[in-house]
Coordinates of C-alpha atoms in Angstrom, one line a residue:
M1 CA 36.4 170.9 150.9
N2 CA 38.4 168.6 153.2
I3 CA 41.8 168.7 151.4
T4 CA 43.4 166.5 154.0
K5 CA 40.9 163.7 153.4
I6 CA 41.8 163.8 149.7
A7 CA 45.5 163.9 150.4
R8 CA 45.3 161.0 152.8
N9 CA 44.6 158.6 150.0
L10 CA 48.1 159.5 148.5
F11 CA 49.8 158.5 151.7
T12 CA 47.9 155.3 152.8
P13 CA 49.8 152.9 150.4
R14 CA 53.1 153.9 152.0
L15 CA 51.8 152.8 155.5
R16 CA 51.3 149.3 154.1
E17 CA 54.8 149.3 152.7
L18 CA 56.2 150.2 156.2
E19 CA 54.7 147.0 157.6
R20 CA 57.6 145.2 155.9
Y21 CA 60.0 146.6 158.4
V22 CA 58.8 144.1 161.0
T23 CA 59.6 140.9 159.1
Q24 CA 61.9 141.9 156.2
A25 CA 64.4 144.3 157.8
A26 CA 67.5 142.2 156.9
A27 CA 66.4 141.8 153.3
I28 CA 65.6 145.5 152.9
Q29 CA 69.1 146.4 154.2
A30 CA 70.8 144.0 151.9
D31 CA 68.9 145.7 149.0
M32 CA 70.2 149.1 150.2
L33 CA 73.8 147.9 150.4
K34 CA 73.5 146.4 146.8
Y35 CA 72.0 149.7 145.6
L36 CA 74.7 151.8 147.1
T37 CA 77.7 149.7 146.0
Q38 CA 76.4 149.1 142.5
S39 CA 75.5 152.8 142.0
A40 CA 79.0 153.9 143.1
K41 CA 81.2 151.1 141.7
D42 CA 82.6 153.3 138.9
T43 CA 83.3 156.3 141.2
E44 CA 86.9 156.9 142.3
Y45 CA 86.0 155.6 145.8
G46 CA 84.2 152.6 144.4
R47 CA 87.1 151.5 142.2
R48 CA 89.6 152.0 145.0
H49 CA 87.5 149.7 147.3
I50 CA 86.5 147.2 144.6
F51 CA 82.7 147.8 144.9
S52 CA 82.2 145.8 141.7
G53 CA 83.3 142.7 143.6
I54 CA 81.1 143.2 146.7
T55 CA 78.5 140.5 147.0
S56 CA 77.9 140.4 150.7
Y57 CA 78.1 142.5 153.9
E58 CA 81.3 140.6 154.8
N59 CA 82.9 141.8 151.5
F60 CA 81.8 145.3 152.2
A61 CA 83.2 145.4 155.7
A62 CA 86.5 143.9 154.6
N63 CA 86.9 146.2 151.6
V64 CA 85.8 149.5 153.1
P65 CA 87.3 151.2 156.2
L66 CA 85.4 153.0 158.9
N67 CA 85.5 156.8 158.1
T68 CA 85.2 160.0 160.1
Y69 CA 84.8 163.4 158.4
D70 CA 88.5 164.0 158.5
D71 CA 89.0 160.8 156.5
L72 CA 86.7 162.0 153.7
K73 CA 87.2 165.8 153.8
D74 CA 89.8 165.9 151.0
S75 CA 87.5 164.0 148.7
I76 CA 84.6 166.2 149.7
D77 CA 86.7 169.4 149.1
R78 CA 87.5 168.2 145.6
M79 CA 83.8 167.6 145.0
R80 CA 83.0 171.1 146.2
H81 CA 85.4 172.4 143.6
G82 CA 83.4 170.6 140.9
E83 CA 85.1 167.2 140.5
Q84 CA 82.7 164.5 139.5
S85 CA 82.2 160.8 140.5
V86 CA 84.6 161.0 143.5
L87 CA 82.4 159.6 146.3
W88 CA 79.1 159.4 144.4
P89 CA 78.3 159.3 140.7
G90 CA 78.2 162.6 138.8
E91 CA 78.4 166.1 140.2
V92 CA 77.2 166.9 143.8
K93 CA 76.1 170.5 143.9
W94 CA 74.8 170.9 147.5
Y95 CA 76.7 170.8 150.8
A96 CA 75.1 171.0 154.2
K97 CA 77.3 173.0 156.5
S98 CA 77.4 171.3 159.9
S99 CA 79.4 172.4 162.9
G100 CA 81.0 169.9 165.2
T101 CA 79.8 170.0 168.8
T102 CA 83.3 170.3 170.4
N103 CA 85.1 172.7 168.1
D104 CA 84.5 175.5 165.6
K105 CA 85.5 173.6 162.5
S106 CA 82.7 173.3 160.0
K107 CA 81.9 170.1 158.1
F108 CA 80.5 170.2 154.6
I109 CA 78.3 167.2 154.1
P110 CA 77.6 166.4 150.4
V111 CA 73.9 166.3 149.6
S112 CA 73.4 164.6 146.2
R113 CA 70.3 164.6 144.1
D114 CA 69.7 160.9 145.0
G115 CA 70.2 161.8 148.6
L116 CA 67.5 164.5 148.4
K117 CA 65.1 162.3 146.6
H118 CA 65.5 158.9 148.4
T119 CA 66.5 160.0 151.9
H120 CA 65.7 163.6 152.9
Y121 CA 62.4 164.2 151.1
R122 CA 61.2 160.7 151.7
G123 CA 61.6 161.2 155.4
G124 CA 59.3 164.3 155.3
T125 CA 56.7 162.4 153.2
D126 CA 56.7 159.4 155.6
A127 CA 56.4 161.7 158.6
V128 CA 53.1 163.0 157.2
A129 CA 52.0 159.5 156.2
I130 CA 52.5 158.2 159.7
Y131 CA 51.0 161.2 161.3
L132 CA 47.8 161.0 159.2
G133 CA 47.6 157.3 159.9
N134 CA 47.7 158.0 163.6
N135 CA 45.3 160.9 163.4
P136 CA 42.3 160.2 161.2
D137 CA 40.6 163.5 162.1
S138 CA 43.6 165.6 161.0
R139 CA 43.0 168.7 158.8
M140 CA 46.6 169.7 158.5
F141 CA 46.4 170.2 154.7
D142 CA 43.5 172.6 155.1
G143 CA 46.0 175.2 156.3
K144 CA 49.6 176.1 156.0
G145 CA 52.8 174.5 157.4
L146 CA 55.3 176.8 159.1
I147 CA 58.7 175.3 158.1
L148 CA 61.6 176.9 159.8
G149 CA 64.8 176.8 157.8
G150 CA 68.3 178.1 157.7
S151 CA 70.3 179.9 155.0
H152 CA 72.7 179.1 152.2
S153 CA 75.4 180.8 150.1
P154 CA 77.4 180.1 146.9
N155 CA 79.9 177.2 147.2
Y156 CA 83.3 178.5 146.0
N157 CA 82.8 179.7 142.4
V158 CA 81.1 176.5 141.1
H159 CA 78.0 177.5 139.1
G160 CA 74.7 176.4 140.8
S161 CA 76.5 175.0 143.8
L162 CA 75.3 175.9 147.3
V163 CA 76.6 175.5 150.8
G164 CA 74.5 176.1 153.9
D165 CA 72.0 174.6 156.4
L166 CA 70.4 171.4 155.3
S167 CA 67.0 173.0 155.9
A168 CA 67.8 175.8 153.4
I169 CA 69.0 173.2 150.8
L170 CA 65.7 171.4 151.2
I171 CA 63.6 174.6 150.9
E172 CA 65.7 175.7 147.8
N173 CA 65.0 172.4 146.0
I174 CA 61.5 171.6 147.3
N175 CA 58.7 170.8 144.8
P176 CA 56.9 174.0 143.9
I177 CA 53.6 172.4 144.8
V178 CA 54.8 172.1 148.4
N179 CA 55.5 175.8 148.5
L180 CA 51.7 176.4 148.1
A181 CA 51.2 174.7 151.5
R182 CA 54.0 176.3 153.5
V183 CA 54.9 179.6 155.1
P184 CA 56.9 181.9 155.2
K185 CA 57.8 183.0 151.7
K186 CA 61.0 181.6 150.3
E187 CA 63.0 184.8 150.5
T188 CA 62.2 185.1 154.2
A189 CA 62.8 181.4 155.0
L190 CA 66.3 181.7 153.5
L191 CA 67.4 184.9 155.3
S192 CA 70.8 184.5 157.0
D193 CA 70.1 187.0 159.8
F194 CA 68.1 184.9 162.3
E195 CA 66.8 187.9 164.3
L196 CA 65.5 189.6 161.2
K197 CA 64.1 186.3 159.9
R198 CA 62.3 185.6 163.2
D199 CA 60.6 189.0 163.1
R200 CA 59.6 188.7 159.4
I201 CA 58.3 185.1 159.9
A202 CA 56.1 186.3 162.8
H203 CA 54.7 189.2 160.8
E204 CA 54.0 187.0 157.7
T205 CA 52.4 184.2 159.5
L206 CA 50.4 186.1 162.1
T207 CA 47.1 186.1 160.1
K208 CA 47.6 182.8 158.3
N209 CA 45.8 179.5 159.0
V210 CA 48.9 177.6 160.3
T211 CA 48.1 174.0 161.2
N212 CA 51.5 172.4 161.5
L213 CA 55.1 173.3 162.5
S214 CA 58.4 171.8 161.4
G215 CA 61.8 172.7 162.8
V216 CA 64.3 172.6 165.6
P217 CA 62.5 173.1 169.0
S218 CA 64.8 175.9 170.3
W219 CA 64.6 178.1 167.2
M220 CA 60.9 177.4 166.7
L221 CA 60.2 178.5 170.2
S222 CA 62.0 181.7 169.6
V223 CA 59.8 182.4 166.5
L224 CA 56.6 181.5 168.4
T225 CA 57.6 183.8 171.2
R226 CA 57.7 186.6 168.7
V227 CA 54.4 185.6 167.3
M228 CA 52.9 185.8 170.8
E229 CA 54.5 189.3 171.4
L230 CA 52.9 190.6 168.2
S231 CA 49.5 189.1 168.8
G232 CA 49.2 190.0 172.4
K233 CA 47.5 186.6 173.0
E234 CA 48.3 184.2 175.8
H235 CA 48.2 180.9 173.9
L236 CA 49.2 180.0 170.4
E237 CA 45.8 178.4 169.5
E238 CA 44.3 181.9 170.0
V239 CA 46.5 183.0 167.0
W240 CA 46.2 179.8 165.0
P241 CA 43.0 178.0 166.1
N242 CA 43.7 175.0 163.9
I243 CA 47.3 174.3 165.0
E244 CA 47.6 170.5 165.5
V245 CA 51.1 169.1 165.2
F246 CA 54.8 170.0 165.6
F247 CA 57.3 167.8 163.6
H248 CA 60.5 168.4 165.6
G249 CA 64.1 167.2 165.4
G250 CA 67.7 168.4 165.7
V251 CA 67.8 168.5 169.5
A252 CA 66.2 166.5 172.2
F253 CA 62.7 167.8 173.0
T254 CA 62.7 167.1 176.7
P255 CA 64.0 170.5 177.9
Y256 CA 61.3 172.3 175.8
R257 CA 58.3 170.1 176.4
E258 CA 56.8 172.0 179.3
Q259 CA 57.4 175.4 177.5
Y260 CA 55.4 174.1 174.5
R261 CA 52.7 172.7 176.7
R262 CA 52.4 176.1 178.4
L263 CA 52.3 177.9 175.1
I264 CA 49.9 175.5 173.3
T265 CA 47.2 174.3 175.6
S266 CA 44.9 172.8 172.9
P267 CA 44.1 169.1 173.6
R268 CA 44.3 168.6 169.8
M269 CA 48.0 169.4 169.7
H270 CA 50.4 166.6 168.8
Y271 CA 54.2 166.3 168.7
M272 CA 56.2 163.9 166.5
E273 CA 59.9 163.5 166.8
T274 CA 62.1 163.1 163.6
Y275 CA 65.7 162.1 163.3
N276 CA 66.8 164.2 160.3
A277 CA 70.4 165.3 160.2
S278 CA 72.7 166.9 157.6
E279 CA 73.9 163.3 156.8
G280 CA 70.5 161.9 156.2
F281 CA 67.0 161.1 157.5
F282 CA 67.0 158.1 159.8
G283 CA 64.1 157.8 162.1
L284 CA 60.4 158.7 162.8
Q285 CA 58.3 158.4 165.9
S286 CA 55.6 156.0 164.7
N287 CA 53.6 155.7 167.9
P288 CA 52.6 158.9 169.8
S289 CA 52.7 157.1 173.1
D290 CA 56.2 155.6 172.5
P291 CA 59.1 158.1 172.4
A292 CA 61.3 155.6 170.5
M293 CA 61.6 156.1 166.7
L294 CA 61.3 153.7 163.9
L295 CA 64.6 153.2 162.0
M296 CA 63.8 154.0 158.4
L297 CA 65.3 151.1 156.4
D298 CA 64.5 151.8 152.7
Y299 CA 65.9 155.3 152.3
G300 CA 69.1 154.2 150.5
V301 CA 71.0 154.2 153.8
F302 CA 72.9 151.1 155.0
Y303 CA 73.4 151.0 158.8
E304 CA 76.1 149.6 161.0
F305 CA 76.6 149.9 164.8
I306 CA 79.6 149.9 167.1
P307 CA 79.0 149.0 170.8
M308 CA 80.1 152.1 172.8
D309 CA 82.2 150.0 175.1
E310 CA 84.4 149.3 172.1
F311 CA 84.2 152.7 170.5
G312 CA 87.6 154.2 170.0
K313 CA 89.4 150.9 170.0
E314 CA 91.7 150.1 167.1
N315 CA 89.6 147.3 165.7
P316 CA 86.1 147.6 167.3
T317 CA 83.3 145.2 166.7
V318 CA 81.0 146.5 164.0
L319 CA 77.6 145.0 163.6
P320 CA 75.1 145.1 160.7
L321 CA 71.5 145.9 161.8
E322 CA 70.5 142.2 162.4
G323 CA 73.4 141.9 164.9
V324 CA 72.2 144.6 167.4
S325 CA 70.5 143.9 170.7
T326 CA 68.1 146.0 172.8
G327 CA 69.4 148.0 175.7
V328 CA 72.9 148.5 174.4
N329 CA 74.4 151.9 173.6
Y330 CA 75.8 152.0 170.0
A331 CA 77.7 154.5 167.8
M332 CA 75.8 154.7 164.5
V333 CA 77.7 154.1 161.2
I334 CA 76.0 155.0 157.9
S335 CA 76.6 154.5 154.2
T336 CA 74.4 156.8 152.1
P337 CA 73.6 157.9 148.5
C338 CA 75.4 161.2 149.2
G339 CA 78.8 159.4 149.2
L340 CA 79.3 158.9 152.9
W341 CA 80.9 155.4 153.3
R342 CA 80.9 153.6 156.6
Y343 CA 80.7 157.0 158.1
I344 CA 80.7 157.4 161.9
I345 CA 78.0 160.1 162.2
G346 CA 78.7 160.9 165.8
D347 CA 75.3 160.0 167.3
T348 CA 74.7 157.2 169.8
V349 CA 71.5 155.2 169.9
K350 CA 69.9 152.4 171.9
F351 CA 67.4 150.0 170.5
T352 CA 64.1 149.4 172.4
S353 CA 62.8 146.9 169.9
V354 CA 64.0 144.7 167.0
A355 CA 60.7 143.8 165.3
P356 CA 60.5 146.5 164.1
Y357 CA 63.8 148.2 164.8
K358 CA 63.0 151.1 167.1
F359 CA 65.5 153.3 169.0
V360 CA 66.1 156.3 171.1
I361 CA 69.0 158.8 170.5
T362 CA 71.2 158.6 173.6
G363 CA 73.7 161.3 172.8
R364 CA 76.9 162.0 170.8
T365 CA 80.1 160.1 170.7
K366 CA 81.8 163.3 171.6
S367 CA 79.1 164.7 173.9
F368 CA 79.6 163.0 177.3
I369 CA 81.4 163.4 180.5
N370 CA 83.8 160.6 181.5
A371 CA 86.5 162.5 183.4
F372 CA 86.3 160.2 186.4
G373 CA 84.9 157.0 185.0
E374 CA 81.3 158.1 185.4
E375 CA 80.3 157.7 181.7
L376 CA 77.5 160.3 181.8
I377 CA 75.7 160.6 178.4
V378 CA 73.1 163.0 177.1
D379 CA 70.2 160.5 177.7
N380 CA 71.1 160.5 181.4
A381 CA 71.2 164.3 181.5
E382 CA 67.8 164.6 179.8
Q383 CA 66.2 162.2 182.3
G384 CA 67.9 163.8 185.3
L385 CA 66.7 167.3 184.3
A386 CA 63.2 166.1 183.6
E387 CA 63.0 164.7 187.1
A388 CA 64.5 167.8 188.7
C389 CA 61.9 169.9 186.8
R390 CA 59.1 167.6 187.9
K391 CA 60.1 167.8 191.5
T392 CA 60.7 171.6 191.6
G393 CA 58.3 173.0 189.0
A394 CA 61.2 174.4 187.1
E395 CA 61.6 174.6 183.3
V396 CA 64.9 174.4 181.5
S397 CA 65.6 176.3 178.3
E398 CA 69.2 175.4 177.6
Y399 CA 72.0 173.8 179.5
T400 CA 75.6 172.5 179.2
A401 CA 77.7 170.6 181.7
A402 CA 81.4 169.9 182.2
P403 CA 83.7 168.5 184.9
V404 CA 85.5 170.6 187.5
F405 CA 88.7 168.5 187.7
M406 CA 89.9 170.0 191.0
D407 CA 89.1 173.2 192.7
G408 CA 90.9 175.1 195.4
E409 CA 89.9 172.5 198.0
A410 CA 91.0 169.6 195.8
K411 CA 87.3 168.7 195.1
C412 CA 86.0 167.3 191.8
R413 CA 82.5 167.7 190.6
H414 CA 80.2 168.3 187.6
Q415 CA 79.2 171.9 186.9
W416 CA 75.9 172.5 185.2
L417 CA 75.2 175.9 183.6
I418 CA 71.4 176.1 183.1
E419 CA 69.3 178.8 181.5
F420 CA 65.8 178.4 183.1
A421 CA 62.5 179.4 181.4
K422 CA 61.1 179.0 184.9
E423 CA 63.5 179.1 187.8
P424 CA 63.1 176.7 190.7
E425 CA 62.4 178.4 194.1
D426 CA 65.2 176.4 195.6
I427 CA 68.2 175.9 193.3
E428 CA 69.8 173.5 195.8
A429 CA 66.7 171.3 195.8
F430 CA 66.9 171.3 192.0
A431 CA 70.6 170.3 192.1
K432 CA 69.8 167.5 194.6
A433 CA 67.0 166.1 192.5
L434 CA 69.2 166.1 189.4
D435 CA 72.1 164.4 191.3
D436 CA 69.8 161.8 192.8
K437 CA 68.3 160.9 189.5
L438 CA 71.7 160.6 187.8
Q439 CA 72.8 158.2 190.5
A440 CA 69.5 156.2 190.1
I441 CA 69.9 155.7 186.4
N442 CA 73.7 155.5 186.0
S443 CA 75.6 153.0 188.2
D444 CA 79.0 154.4 187.2
Y445 CA 78.0 157.9 188.2
E446 CA 76.5 156.5 191.4
A447 CA 79.8 154.6 192.2
K448 CA 81.9 157.7 191.7
R449 CA 79.5 159.8 193.9
Y450 CA 79.7 157.2 196.7
K451 CA 80.4 159.1 200.0
D452 CA 81.7 162.0 197.9
I453 CA 85.0 160.3 197.6
T454 CA 85.7 160.7 193.8
L455 CA 82.9 163.1 192.8
Q456 CA 81.3 165.8 195.0
H457 CA 77.7 166.9 194.7
L458 CA 77.1 168.6 191.3
E459 CA 76.9 172.3 191.1
V460 CA 74.2 174.2 189.2
V461 CA 75.0 177.7 188.0
K462 CA 72.1 179.9 186.8
A463 CA 72.7 181.4 183.3
R464 CA 71.3 184.8 182.5
P465 CA 68.5 185.0 179.9
N466 CA 69.7 184.5 176.3
L467 CA 73.2 183.5 177.3
F468 CA 73.3 180.5 175.0
N469 CA 71.8 182.4 172.1
D470 CA 74.4 185.1 172.6
W471 CA 77.1 182.5 172.6
L472 CA 75.8 181.0 169.4
K473 CA 75.5 184.4 167.8
A474 CA 79.1 185.2 168.7
K475 CA 80.1 182.0 167.0
G476 CA 78.0 182.8 163.9
K477 CA 75.7 179.9 164.6
L478 CA 72.4 181.6 165.5
G479 CA 69.4 179.9 163.9
G480 CA 69.4 177.0 161.4
Q481 CA 70.3 173.6 162.8
H482 CA 73.0 174.8 165.2
K483 CA 72.7 173.5 168.7
V484 CA 74.3 174.1 172.1
P485 CA 76.8 171.4 173.1
R486 CA 75.2 169.6 176.1
L487 CA 78.0 167.6 177.8
N488 CA 81.7 168.2 177.4
N489 CA 84.7 166.3 178.8
S490 CA 86.8 169.5 178.7
R491 CA 86.0 173.0 180.1
D492 CA 86.6 175.0 177.0
I493 CA 83.0 175.8 176.1
M494 CA 82.0 176.1 179.7
E495 CA 84.6 178.7 180.4
Q496 CA 83.6 180.7 177.3
L497 CA 80.0 180.7 178.5
L498 CA 80.8 181.5 182.1
R499 CA 82.9 184.5 181.0
M500 CA 79.9 185.8 178.9
N501 CA 77.6 185.1 181.8
N502 CA 79.7 187.1 184.3
I503 CA 80.3 190.0 181.9
K504 CA 76.6 190.6 181.4
N505 CA 75.8 190.0 185.1
E506 CA 78.4 192.6 186.1
D507 CA 76.8 195.1 183.7

């Protein structure tokens, strides 16, 4: 029996609904704003900001301030202690623990029942709908899905309340029917010790008919490496002959693409990017040949955008979706059915299309290097590394970069610490290719590099194997949705990593 063929009929109607995104985006977003403000008008936050009187976007923008996590954290902490109808109606029992990329302080993002239903789970359903629409010969439901999750723990002493990785919250609350189609077993999926979890997942799935993968590329690769060690095979399709798709998100896929291509050589293998964060599910790659993602408009999320050249100003321009243009770097602002109001999520995006609205993630508002006016963002870094790998045959596992403000010879430069899956034969050639590409795609960086006057040629430092995993482990961030900070304007994280790199190398 072709179970996938039967299941396809359940997803087809949704594809027709998504066609509305092309011509009705503004109307859909207006509906989302009305839903959010009317739902929350009797909450503490809604009464304070007069949600009952909001009849337009202009009202909303005038009544509600822009918020960071620090602006909302006192309200969230009260919610975590059991207070109801603070930011969202009723009691919110689940909190996704999310670490900032530039410090050790944890954020606790509320995940309401409405947020689970209308945002997070809907994103997973639509990912399958779009994938099946693009791949009529799929048999993904005729096997199991390997879903890689994190862990959770009790939240204070509030009965039934949990705090942990978003993925663990999703697994904990998932429809029991879905559990029939996924591996590993729930107890394994929710283990907090990633190294133990990795080993158990590999053992549990080795003999299963796994057809699809879902998770963060870095952590999934670690699990698959263990599967290959146990199996003794060379390629993953020798272990799972029917493997066909990896739904990935959490970090950019570019540094891992070649490693996956080497691991999975089947021509039937597909990759689909998703933009699912602790704060919500926002985007899906709708066209396999186009890396841009479709902005998901009817998930109960209302979107706004701040041009990055105004970000950080006292009164920046803030645009609703219909005000954005292609090719401009924006900080994304969201209002959600989890009680996040005009919340600056910290991600930056650039639209490639407005009919429908499609975008690429360009980085983080706090993940950039602008020590000398070079305005280097993660999107630049990913393109530069991809070109350097293409030219030298190298493969990058992990990396971070930071400025060297002035060395002993009064020279300033960028320092890149890179862990290679496949080292280049000539590290200097790799560094030159990276530097040349950054100059080609970033005019500010090119200007600062002119004749080595402001910035000298960048430096590449080779990281020992597993350095970044060891750093994450030392921080208590191994596994889940934790990620390595890519670009930093300070040297704090770089110095920590370099010390760990030198200690092991000396051993």
